[in-house]
Structure formats: structure tokens, C-alpha cells
């Protein structure tokens, strides 16, 4: 049985606009949302190549790191996580994501931010091969051609009724899959969770159509940045709809879509589908930071 379903959102909007959220966050208890989609064909490929080890990259609170650790263990792979931040080895026990990954067997290599920038360079990968032996490489965030193929399976026939499909954007793999499988009359709106203009080019590598646009006004100051307004929005959205959103990606995207509805961005009678790409494992780590900053915490995850 597929645990993903489309859930109507009960907010009354003008002009008969309707909003529905696809609960991809429910696809697996630990390999959340789009990370499940992105890993599916990569793990099959790793097996086809007789690899026994997966190696990937991520930040200290990365949903992707948590997903690779769990999925790797579940399918019998050794996993290695190259983690950004050489100050972290002594802080693993303060970080729920790293604790989770470690408990699921992931071996860490912590590197400086400068070294991390070399992550796609051949000479750096050769160095990692010399150190760890042969591995199947999954890029940062999991995005490659096979990941996009997996994300092309997010939309199904029942989704043909929607006019707009909205998703959060990190590396661009998920939106590329949505673009490729959407109907020509459907428009895909991507909400980057980080600053910068490189994403359009990234997406054009994988996306085969032009029915999409990035809306860059809702990153809240950059990747992982959050403010009181966003916290209160996520908590209120949970109160009203019983849908938990994560603070890094889906919270910002849903905030943006609702703001655009209020600003009359969407024509009357638009049917909007939001993709809940998961990421809820990040709430615990974010709440630790919020407490340190004496901000209210996210109370949408129980
Ligand atoms: C990783 C992630 C994204 C970004 O996906 P990309 O394919 O990298 O654009 C969006 N939402 C959540 C919850 C994620 O964990």
C-alpha cells in the first residue's frame, strides 16, 4: 500500500482557489519524502554495480545524510558521510541528525568548509577512494539523473486536475522530476530554500520542459535561516491542518504559496498542489538552536 495521499487544506481563500498537499513525508518512517524518491534508482544502480559502500556529502543537519544512513543500512550497504564542518567531531552528541546517522551505521569524515567545496572534483574523489576503498558516489543532496528519474514518480494520474504544482528547491533534483512528469498545461513553481542564482542552470541540466519558474522571495535570509514569523506560521499551520512542515524547506514553500495567494498571484479557480517533500527529522535539531536563541520552538512534530 502506498502511504502517500493528497490532503485538502482547509484555508478559505478568495476567488475559489483550492490548495491540496501531497503527503510525500509519509512515504517512509525514516527515509523522508523526496530523499526516498532520489535514492530509489541510485540504490538499484549501486547493487547492479556490485558496490557495497555508499559515500555521500552533507551538512550537519542534512535530511539527505539521515536518509542515506537509514536506507543504506536497510539495504545492506556500508555508508560513509563526508560532513561539512571540521569543528563537529566533538559535537555529534548535540546533533540529532548525526546521532541518528551514526546509530544507523554511518561512518563520518568531517572536513573543513574549504575542502567541502571540492566535493565534485575528480582529484578529491580519488583521494576519498584511496582512503575508503571503492564506493558508489551519491552527490550532495542526492541529485543526479537517477534521482530525477525517481522524482518523476511523485506525480500520478490523479494529479492531472491541478493547475499549479509547488515545491521547495535545494539542489533542484526534485523540481526537475516534477517538471518532466507534469502535463504541458501545468505550471511548476519552485521555492528555493537558499540564496543564489545558480539554481536555474542546475535545473536546466535535468528538466526537459519550460513550464516552470523559481520564486526566490521566500528563503528567509538563506539556507537554514528562520525567524519568529516563520516559526509562528509553521505552528499555526499545524494547528489548523494537522500537517507538520519542516523549517528548512516545506515551511518556507507553503508560507510563500499562501503569501502569493493573498497577493493575487494565482488566477481565480486555480487548483494548487503542494509537494510535502518531508524533512521532519530536522525539527529536533532546529529546536535545539531555537532554544539557544530563546525563540519559541516548533511544536508540530508529535
Ligand atoms: C532535500 C530536500 C528538498 C530539496 O530537494 P532538491 O531535490 O535538492 O531540490 C526539499 N524538501 C525537503 C524536505 C528536503 O529534505
mmCIF file of C-alpha atoms and ligand atoms in Angstrom:
data_model
loop_
_atom_site.group_PDB
_atom_site.id
_atom_site.type_symbol
_atom_site.label_atom_id
_atom_site.label_comp_id
_atom_site.label_asym_id
_atom_site.label_seq_id
_atom_site.Cartn_x
_atom_site.Cartn_y
_atom_site.Cartn_z
ATOM 1 C CA UNK A 1 0.000 0.000 0.000
ATOM 2 C CA UNK A 2 1.264 3.482 -0.853
ATOM 3 C CA UNK A 3 1.095 5.635 2.313
ATOM 4 C CA UNK A 4 1.223 8.893 0.334
ATOM 5 C CA UNK A 5 -2.104 10.700 -0.148
ATOM 6 C CA UNK A 6 -3.408 14.094 -1.249
ATOM 7 C CA UNK A 7 -4.782 16.075 1.694
ATOM 8 C CA UNK A 8 -7.022 19.113 1.156
ATOM 9 C CA UNK A 9 -6.016 22.239 3.079
ATOM 10 C CA UNK A 10 -8.876 23.937 4.871
ATOM 11 C CA UNK A 11 -7.927 27.561 4.485
ATOM 12 C CA UNK A 12 -10.621 29.766 2.945
ATOM 13 C CA UNK A 13 -9.110 31.756 0.114
ATOM 14 C CA UNK A 14 -10.757 34.310 -2.128
ATOM 15 C CA UNK A 15 -11.588 33.510 -5.747
ATOM 16 C CA UNK A 16 -12.296 29.835 -5.026
ATOM 17 C CA UNK A 17 -8.666 28.886 -5.001
ATOM 18 C CA UNK A 18 -8.102 25.383 -3.678
ATOM 19 C CA UNK A 19 -4.973 24.000 -2.095
ATOM 20 C CA UNK A 20 -4.013 20.346 -1.610
ATOM 21 C CA UNK A 21 -0.846 18.897 -0.137
ATOM 22 C CA UNK A 22 0.729 15.640 -1.301
ATOM 23 C CA UNK A 23 1.952 13.893 1.827
ATOM 24 C CA UNK A 24 5.244 12.530 0.495
ATOM 25 C CA UNK A 25 6.538 12.968 4.028
ATOM 26 C CA UNK A 26 4.648 9.767 4.871
ATOM 27 C CA UNK A 27 6.366 7.627 2.221
ATOM 28 C CA UNK A 28 8.726 6.007 4.751
ATOM 29 C CA UNK A 29 9.142 6.450 8.510
ATOM 30 C CA UNK A 30 12.838 7.403 8.260
ATOM 31 C CA UNK A 31 13.747 7.966 4.604
ATOM 32 C CA UNK A 32 11.716 11.073 4.184
ATOM 33 C CA UNK A 33 9.849 12.375 1.166
ATOM 34 C CA UNK A 34 11.962 13.332 -1.789
ATOM 35 C CA UNK A 35 15.079 11.666 -0.368
ATOM 36 C CA UNK A 36 13.302 8.306 -0.717
ATOM 37 C CA UNK A 37 12.473 9.123 -4.347
ATOM 38 C CA UNK A 38 16.025 10.250 -5.062
ATOM 39 C CA UNK A 39 17.647 7.193 -3.552
ATOM 40 C CA UNK A 40 15.399 4.565 -5.137
ATOM 41 C CA UNK A 41 17.139 4.139 -8.508
ATOM 42 C CA UNK A 42 20.562 5.028 -7.125
ATOM 43 C CA UNK A 43 20.433 2.097 -4.717
ATOM 44 C CA UNK A 44 19.334 -0.225 -7.523
ATOM 45 C CA UNK A 45 22.254 1.048 -9.605
ATOM 46 C CA UNK A 46 24.698 0.582 -6.726
ATOM 47 C CA UNK A 47 23.556 -3.037 -6.440
ATOM 48 C CA UNK A 48 23.798 -3.561 -10.195
ATOM 49 C CA UNK A 49 27.401 -2.335 -9.995
ATOM 50 C CA UNK A 50 28.075 -4.715 -7.079
ATOM 51 C CA UNK A 51 29.038 -1.848 -4.793
ATOM 52 C CA UNK A 52 28.971 -2.494 -1.073
ATOM 53 C CA UNK A 53 29.594 1.053 0.163
ATOM 54 C CA UNK A 54 27.677 4.305 -0.400
ATOM 55 C CA UNK A 55 29.537 7.580 0.038
ATOM 56 C CA UNK A 56 27.848 10.956 0.109
ATOM 57 C CA UNK A 57 28.120 14.564 1.303
ATOM 58 C CA UNK A 58 26.035 16.774 3.548
ATOM 59 C CA UNK A 59 25.743 19.420 6.221
ATOM 60 C CA UNK A 60 25.366 18.672 9.912
ATOM 61 C CA UNK A 61 21.544 18.668 9.894
ATOM 62 C CA UNK A 62 21.083 17.216 6.427
ATOM 63 C CA UNK A 63 17.918 15.248 5.664
ATOM 64 C CA UNK A 64 19.909 13.539 2.936
ATOM 65 C CA UNK A 65 22.578 12.274 5.361
ATOM 66 C CA UNK A 66 19.884 10.800 7.633
ATOM 67 C CA UNK A 67 18.144 9.197 4.651
ATOM 68 C CA UNK A 68 21.299 7.628 3.187
ATOM 69 C CA UNK A 69 22.274 6.205 6.585
ATOM 70 C CA UNK A 70 18.926 4.536 7.101
ATOM 71 C CA UNK A 71 18.288 3.379 3.528
ATOM 72 C CA UNK A 72 21.841 2.111 3.278
ATOM 73 C CA UNK A 73 21.514 0.037 6.426
ATOM 74 C CA UNK A 74 18.110 -1.263 5.351
ATOM 75 C CA UNK A 75 19.566 -2.485 2.064
ATOM 76 C CA UNK A 76 22.827 -3.853 3.363
ATOM 77 C CA UNK A 77 25.282 -1.131 2.331
ATOM 78 C CA UNK A 78 28.086 0.347 4.355
ATOM 79 C CA UNK A 79 27.640 4.139 4.414
ATOM 80 C CA UNK A 80 30.165 6.972 4.636
ATOM 81 C CA UNK A 81 29.087 10.567 5.186
ATOM 82 C CA UNK A 82 31.504 13.376 4.331
ATOM 83 C CA UNK A 83 30.226 16.120 6.611
ATOM 84 C CA UNK A 84 30.808 19.868 6.197
ATOM 85 C CA UNK A 85 32.425 21.337 9.314
ATOM 86 C CA UNK A 86 35.671 20.143 10.895
ATOM 87 C CA UNK A 87 34.569 21.547 14.276
ATOM 88 C CA UNK A 88 31.855 18.901 14.535
ATOM 89 C CA UNK A 89 33.533 15.666 15.719
ATOM 90 C CA UNK A 90 33.167 16.677 19.379
ATOM 91 C CA UNK A 91 29.608 17.826 18.902
ATOM 92 C CA UNK A 92 27.965 14.719 17.474
ATOM 93 C CA UNK A 93 26.060 14.157 20.695
ATOM 94 C CA UNK A 94 24.410 17.574 20.410
ATOM 95 C CA UNK A 95 23.151 16.883 16.926
ATOM 96 C CA UNK A 96 20.075 14.627 16.489
ATOM 97 C CA UNK A 97 20.738 14.133 12.759
ATOM 98 C CA UNK A 98 24.311 12.928 13.265
ATOM 99 C CA UNK A 99 23.283 10.755 16.225
ATOM 100 C CA UNK A 100 20.627 9.140 14.052
ATOM 101 C CA UNK A 101 23.020 8.576 11.151
ATOM 102 C CA UNK A 102 25.674 7.138 13.426
ATOM 103 C CA UNK A 103 23.198 4.808 15.124
ATOM 104 C CA UNK A 104 22.330 3.538 11.679
ATOM 105 C CA UNK A 105 25.921 2.697 10.934
ATOM 106 C CA UNK A 106 27.166 5.700 9.002
ATOM 107 C CA UNK A 107 30.873 6.388 9.283
ATOM 108 C CA UNK A 108 31.701 10.118 9.258
ATOM 109 C CA UNK A 109 34.556 12.094 7.792
ATOM 110 C CA UNK A 110 34.437 15.727 8.896
ATOM 111 C CA UNK A 111 36.068 18.224 6.560
ATOM 112 C CA UNK A 112 36.534 21.974 6.516
ATOM 113 C CA UNK A 113 34.234 24.239 4.540
ATOM 114 C CA UNK A 114 37.084 24.967 2.110
ATOM 115 C CA UNK A 115 37.692 21.304 1.418
ATOM 116 C CA UNK A 116 33.967 20.678 1.142
ATOM 117 C CA UNK A 117 33.840 22.955 -1.904
ATOM 118 C CA UNK A 118 35.970 20.408 -3.762
ATOM 119 C CA UNK A 119 33.256 17.771 -3.397
ATOM 120 C CA UNK A 120 32.679 17.214 -7.115
ATOM 121 C CA UNK A 121 36.331 17.418 -8.176
ATOM 122 C CA UNK A 122 37.940 14.323 -9.530
ATOM 123 C CA UNK A 123 41.158 14.643 -7.577
ATOM 124 C CA UNK A 124 39.268 14.998 -4.305
ATOM 125 C CA UNK A 125 37.124 11.955 -5.062
ATOM 126 C CA UNK A 126 40.270 9.990 -5.936
ATOM 127 C CA UNK A 127 41.661 10.886 -2.519
ATOM 128 C CA UNK A 128 38.495 9.584 -0.899
ATOM 129 C CA UNK A 129 38.793 6.337 -2.901
ATOM 130 C CA UNK A 130 42.344 5.901 -1.662
ATOM 131 C CA UNK A 131 41.140 6.352 1.896
ATOM 132 C CA UNK A 132 37.861 4.416 1.908
ATOM 133 C CA UNK A 133 38.186 1.969 -0.990
ATOM 134 C CA UNK A 134 35.666 1.607 -3.789
ATOM 135 C CA UNK A 135 32.248 3.208 -3.303
ATOM 136 C CA UNK A 136 29.062 4.264 -5.068
ATOM 137 C CA UNK A 137 29.023 8.053 -5.058
ATOM 138 C CA UNK A 138 25.790 9.856 -4.272
ATOM 139 C CA UNK A 139 26.260 13.612 -4.757
ATOM 140 C CA UNK A 140 25.318 16.200 -2.119
ATOM 141 C CA UNK A 141 21.553 16.347 -1.707
ATOM 142 C CA UNK A 142 21.319 13.145 -3.744
ATOM 143 C CA UNK A 143 20.733 14.875 -7.060
ATOM 144 C CA UNK A 144 21.767 13.118 -10.261
ATOM 145 C CA UNK A 145 19.992 11.677 -13.287
ATOM 146 C CA UNK A 146 18.707 8.624 -11.413
ATOM 147 C CA UNK A 147 17.416 10.836 -8.602
ATOM 148 C CA UNK A 148 15.452 12.907 -11.106
ATOM 149 C CA UNK A 149 14.038 9.679 -12.549
ATOM 150 C CA UNK A 150 12.810 8.753 -9.056
ATOM 151 C CA UNK A 151 11.233 12.183 -8.593
ATOM 152 C CA UNK A 152 9.367 11.767 -11.884
ATOM 153 C CA UNK A 153 7.257 9.217 -9.953
ATOM 154 C CA UNK A 154 5.937 11.769 -7.420
ATOM 155 C CA UNK A 155 3.080 12.929 -9.663
ATOM 156 C CA UNK A 156 0.439 10.378 -10.583
ATOM 157 C CA UNK A 157 -2.624 10.342 -12.866
ATOM 158 C CA UNK A 158 -4.892 11.738 -10.149
ATOM 159 C CA UNK A 159 -2.739 14.888 -10.082
ATOM 160 C CA UNK A 160 -3.705 15.908 -13.627
ATOM 161 C CA UNK A 161 -6.501 18.087 -12.168
ATOM 162 C CA UNK A 162 -4.038 20.599 -10.675
ATOM 163 C CA UNK A 163 -3.040 23.840 -12.425
ATOM 164 C CA UNK A 164 -0.007 24.638 -10.245
ATOM 165 C CA UNK A 165 2.456 22.309 -8.552
ATOM 166 C CA UNK A 166 4.598 23.928 -5.859
ATOM 167 C CA UNK A 167 7.724 22.516 -4.259
ATOM 168 C CA UNK A 168 10.720 23.518 -2.181
ATOM 169 C CA UNK A 169 14.075 23.622 -4.001
ATOM 170 C CA UNK A 170 17.511 22.751 -2.635
ATOM 171 C CA UNK A 171 19.721 21.267 -5.344
ATOM 172 C CA UNK A 172 16.946 21.148 -7.949
ATOM 173 C CA UNK A 173 16.551 17.388 -8.399
ATOM 174 C CA UNK A 174 13.018 17.214 -7.098
ATOM 175 C CA UNK A 175 11.648 20.061 -9.177
ATOM 176 C CA UNK A 176 13.336 18.604 -12.263
ATOM 177 C CA UNK A 177 11.450 15.333 -11.794
ATOM 178 C CA UNK A 178 8.182 17.206 -11.292
ATOM 179 C CA UNK A 179 8.786 19.293 -14.428
ATOM 180 C CA UNK A 180 9.454 16.205 -16.511
ATOM 181 C CA UNK A 181 6.337 14.352 -15.419
ATOM 182 C CA UNK A 182 3.904 17.305 -15.269
ATOM 183 C CA UNK A 183 1.393 17.878 -18.065
ATOM 184 C CA UNK A 184 2.169 20.720 -20.516
ATOM 185 C CA UNK A 185 -0.650 22.862 -19.087
ATOM 186 C CA UNK A 186 0.565 22.517 -15.515
ATOM 187 C CA UNK A 187 2.949 25.095 -14.102
ATOM 188 C CA UNK A 188 5.642 24.151 -11.602
ATOM 189 C CA UNK A 189 6.627 26.785 -9.028
ATOM 190 C CA UNK A 190 9.874 26.174 -7.157
ATOM 191 C CA UNK A 191 10.695 27.953 -3.892
ATOM 192 C CA UNK A 192 14.473 27.924 -3.277
ATOM 193 C CA UNK A 193 15.434 27.374 0.369
ATOM 194 C CA UNK A 194 18.718 29.188 -0.214
ATOM 195 C CA UNK A 195 20.030 32.378 -1.771
ATOM 196 C CA UNK A 196 21.723 32.492 -5.113
ATOM 197 C CA UNK A 197 21.022 32.395 -8.812
ATOM 198 C CA UNK A 198 22.792 29.191 -9.827
ATOM 199 C CA UNK A 199 19.696 27.022 -9.489
ATOM 200 C CA UNK A 200 18.113 27.868 -12.815
ATOM 201 C CA UNK A 201 21.155 26.436 -14.624
ATOM 202 C CA UNK A 202 21.216 23.336 -12.423
ATOM 203 C CA UNK A 203 17.574 22.631 -13.183
ATOM 204 C CA UNK A 204 18.077 23.107 -16.924
ATOM 205 C CA UNK A 205 20.567 20.225 -16.867
ATOM 206 C CA UNK A 206 17.818 17.781 -15.936
ATOM 207 C CA UNK A 207 14.495 19.402 -16.822
ATOM 208 C CA UNK A 208 13.098 18.743 -20.257
ATOM 209 C CA UNK A 209 10.366 21.426 -20.375
ATOM 210 C CA UNK A 210 9.875 25.158 -19.773
ATOM 211 C CA UNK A 211 6.673 25.141 -17.728
ATOM 212 C CA UNK A 212 8.399 26.192 -14.502
ATOM 213 C CA UNK A 213 9.659 29.191 -12.617
ATOM 214 C CA UNK A 214 11.632 29.787 -9.429
ATOM 215 C CA UNK A 215 10.243 32.201 -6.847
ATOM 216 C CA UNK A 216 13.190 33.413 -4.809
ATOM 217 C CA UNK A 217 11.464 35.702 -2.307
ATOM 218 C CA UNK A 218 10.893 33.208 0.491
ATOM 219 C CA UNK A 219 14.292 31.892 1.640
ATOM 220 C CA UNK A 220 14.069 33.969 4.848
ATOM 221 C CA UNK A 221 17.665 35.141 4.605
ATOM 222 C CA UNK A 222 19.256 31.899 3.409
ATOM 223 C CA UNK A 223 19.638 28.207 3.967
ATOM 224 C CA UNK A 224 18.620 27.147 7.464
ATOM 225 C CA UNK A 225 17.690 30.704 8.448
ATOM 226 C CA UNK A 226 14.453 31.141 10.336
ATOM 227 C CA UNK A 227 12.603 33.925 12.126
ATOM 228 C CA UNK A 228 9.691 34.326 14.518
ATOM 229 C CA UNK A 229 7.187 34.863 11.711
ATOM 230 C CA UNK A 230 8.119 31.535 10.088
ATOM 231 C CA UNK A 231 8.014 29.633 13.395
ATOM 232 C CA UNK A 232 4.571 31.027 14.172
ATOM 233 C CA UNK A 233 3.373 30.249 10.665
ATOM 234 C CA UNK A 234 4.508 26.605 10.853
ATOM 235 C CA UNK A 235 2.938 26.116 14.280
ATOM 236 C CA UNK A 236 -0.361 27.734 13.213
ATOM 237 C CA UNK A 237 -0.466 25.687 10.003
ATOM 238 C CA UNK A 238 -0.117 22.545 12.088
ATOM 239 C CA UNK A 239 -2.895 23.659 14.472
ATOM 240 C CA UNK A 240 -5.267 24.252 11.588
ATOM 241 C CA UNK A 241 -4.433 21.399 9.264
ATOM 242 C CA UNK A 242 -2.579 18.804 11.312
ATOM 243 C CA UNK A 243 0.182 18.853 8.692
ATOM 244 C CA UNK A 244 3.688 19.231 10.139
ATOM 245 C CA UNK A 245 6.046 21.320 7.990
ATOM 246 C CA UNK A 246 9.818 21.450 8.309
ATOM 247 C CA UNK A 247 11.610 24.771 8.917
ATOM 248 C CA UNK A 248 14.252 24.447 6.169
ATOM 249 C CA UNK A 249 12.181 23.636 3.086
ATOM 250 C CA UNK A 250 8.450 22.952 3.187
ATOM 251 C CA UNK A 251 7.630 25.614 5.812
ATOM 252 C CA UNK A 252 9.128 28.327 3.616
ATOM 253 C CA UNK A 253 7.469 26.994 0.465
ATOM 254 C CA UNK A 254 3.972 26.813 1.989
ATOM 255 C CA UNK A 255 4.435 30.259 3.557
ATOM 256 C CA UNK A 256 5.337 31.562 0.105
ATOM 257 C CA UNK A 257 2.381 29.985 -1.665
ATOM 258 C CA UNK A 258 -0.118 31.366 0.858
ATOM 259 C CA UNK A 259 1.505 34.795 0.643
ATOM 260 C CA UNK A 260 1.231 34.711 -3.161
ATOM 261 C CA UNK A 261 -2.447 33.744 -2.944
ATOM 262 C CA UNK A 262 -3.049 36.783 -0.736
ATOM 263 C CA UNK A 263 -1.183 38.925 -3.276
ATOM 264 C CA UNK A 264 -3.429 37.672 -6.098
ATOM 265 C CA UNK A 265 -0.654 35.848 -7.924
ATOM 266 C CA UNK A 266 -2.962 32.973 -8.865
ATOM 267 C CA UNK A 267 -5.959 33.414 -11.182
ATOM 268 C CA UNK A 268 -9.474 32.618 -9.923
ATOM 269 C CA UNK A 269 -10.336 28.934 -9.554
ATOM 270 C CA UNK A 270 -6.706 27.793 -9.566
ATOM 271 C CA UNK A 271 -6.117 24.348 -8.172
ATOM 272 C CA UNK A 272 -2.781 24.269 -6.365
ATOM 273 C CA UNK A 273 -0.871 21.152 -5.337
ATOM 274 C CA UNK A 274 1.881 21.484 -2.728
ATOM 275 C CA UNK A 275 4.514 18.760 -2.557
ATOM 276 C CA UNK A 276 5.349 17.873 1.036
ATOM 277 C CA UNK A 277 8.896 16.691 0.452
ATOM 278 C CA UNK A 278 9.417 15.584 4.088
ATOM 279 C CA UNK A 279 12.381 16.773 6.143
ATOM 280 C CA UNK A 280 10.689 16.462 9.513
ATOM 281 C CA UNK A 281 13.764 14.877 11.085
ATOM 282 C CA UNK A 282 15.312 18.370 11.029
ATOM 283 C CA UNK A 283 12.807 19.801 13.517
ATOM 284 C CA UNK A 284 14.529 18.389 16.588
ATOM 285 C CA UNK A 285 17.900 19.909 15.664
ATOM 286 C CA UNK A 286 16.275 23.235 14.794
ATOM 287 C CA UNK A 287 14.504 23.306 18.150
ATOM 288 C CA UNK A 288 17.835 22.941 19.957
ATOM 289 C CA UNK A 289 19.083 26.034 18.111
ATOM 290 C CA UNK A 290 15.844 27.943 18.763
ATOM 291 C CA UNK A 291 16.085 27.289 22.489
ATOM 292 C CA UNK A 292 19.667 28.590 22.489
ATOM 293 C CA UNK A 293 18.412 31.767 20.816
ATOM 294 C CA UNK A 294 15.491 31.986 23.274
ATOM 295 C CA UNK A 295 12.981 31.785 20.438
ATOM 296 C CA UNK A 296 9.755 29.748 20.604
ATOM 297 C CA UNK A 297 10.150 26.185 19.363
ATOM 298 C CA UNK A 298 8.340 24.293 16.620
ATOM 299 C CA UNK A 299 5.635 22.225 18.286
ATOM 300 C CA UNK A 300 4.323 20.382 15.267
ATOM 301 C CA UNK A 301 6.050 17.044 15.388
ATOM 302 C CA UNK A 302 4.145 14.824 17.840
HETATM 303 C C1 LIG B 1 16.400 17.909 0.299
HETATM 304 C C2 LIG B 1 15.051 18.497 0.442
HETATM 305 C C3 LIG B 1 14.498 19.352 -0.534
HETATM 306 C C4 LIG B 1 15.293 19.828 -1.720
HETATM 307 O O1 LIG B 1 15.270 18.897 -2.751
HETATM 308 P P1 LIG B 1 16.207 19.097 -4.032
HETATM 309 O O2 LIG B 1 15.912 17.925 -4.885
HETATM 310 O O3 LIG B 1 17.610 19.093 -3.517
HETATM 311 O O4 LIG B 1 15.862 20.387 -4.657
HETATM 312 C C5 LIG B 1 13.209 19.803 -0.361
HETATM 313 N N1 LIG B 1 12.485 19.458 0.722
HETATM 314 C C6 LIG B 1 12.981 18.669 1.680
HETATM 315 C C7 LIG B 1 12.140 18.377 2.847
HETATM 316 C C8 LIG B 1 14.269 18.158 1.567
HETATM 317 O O5 LIG B 1 14.761 17.361 2.536
#
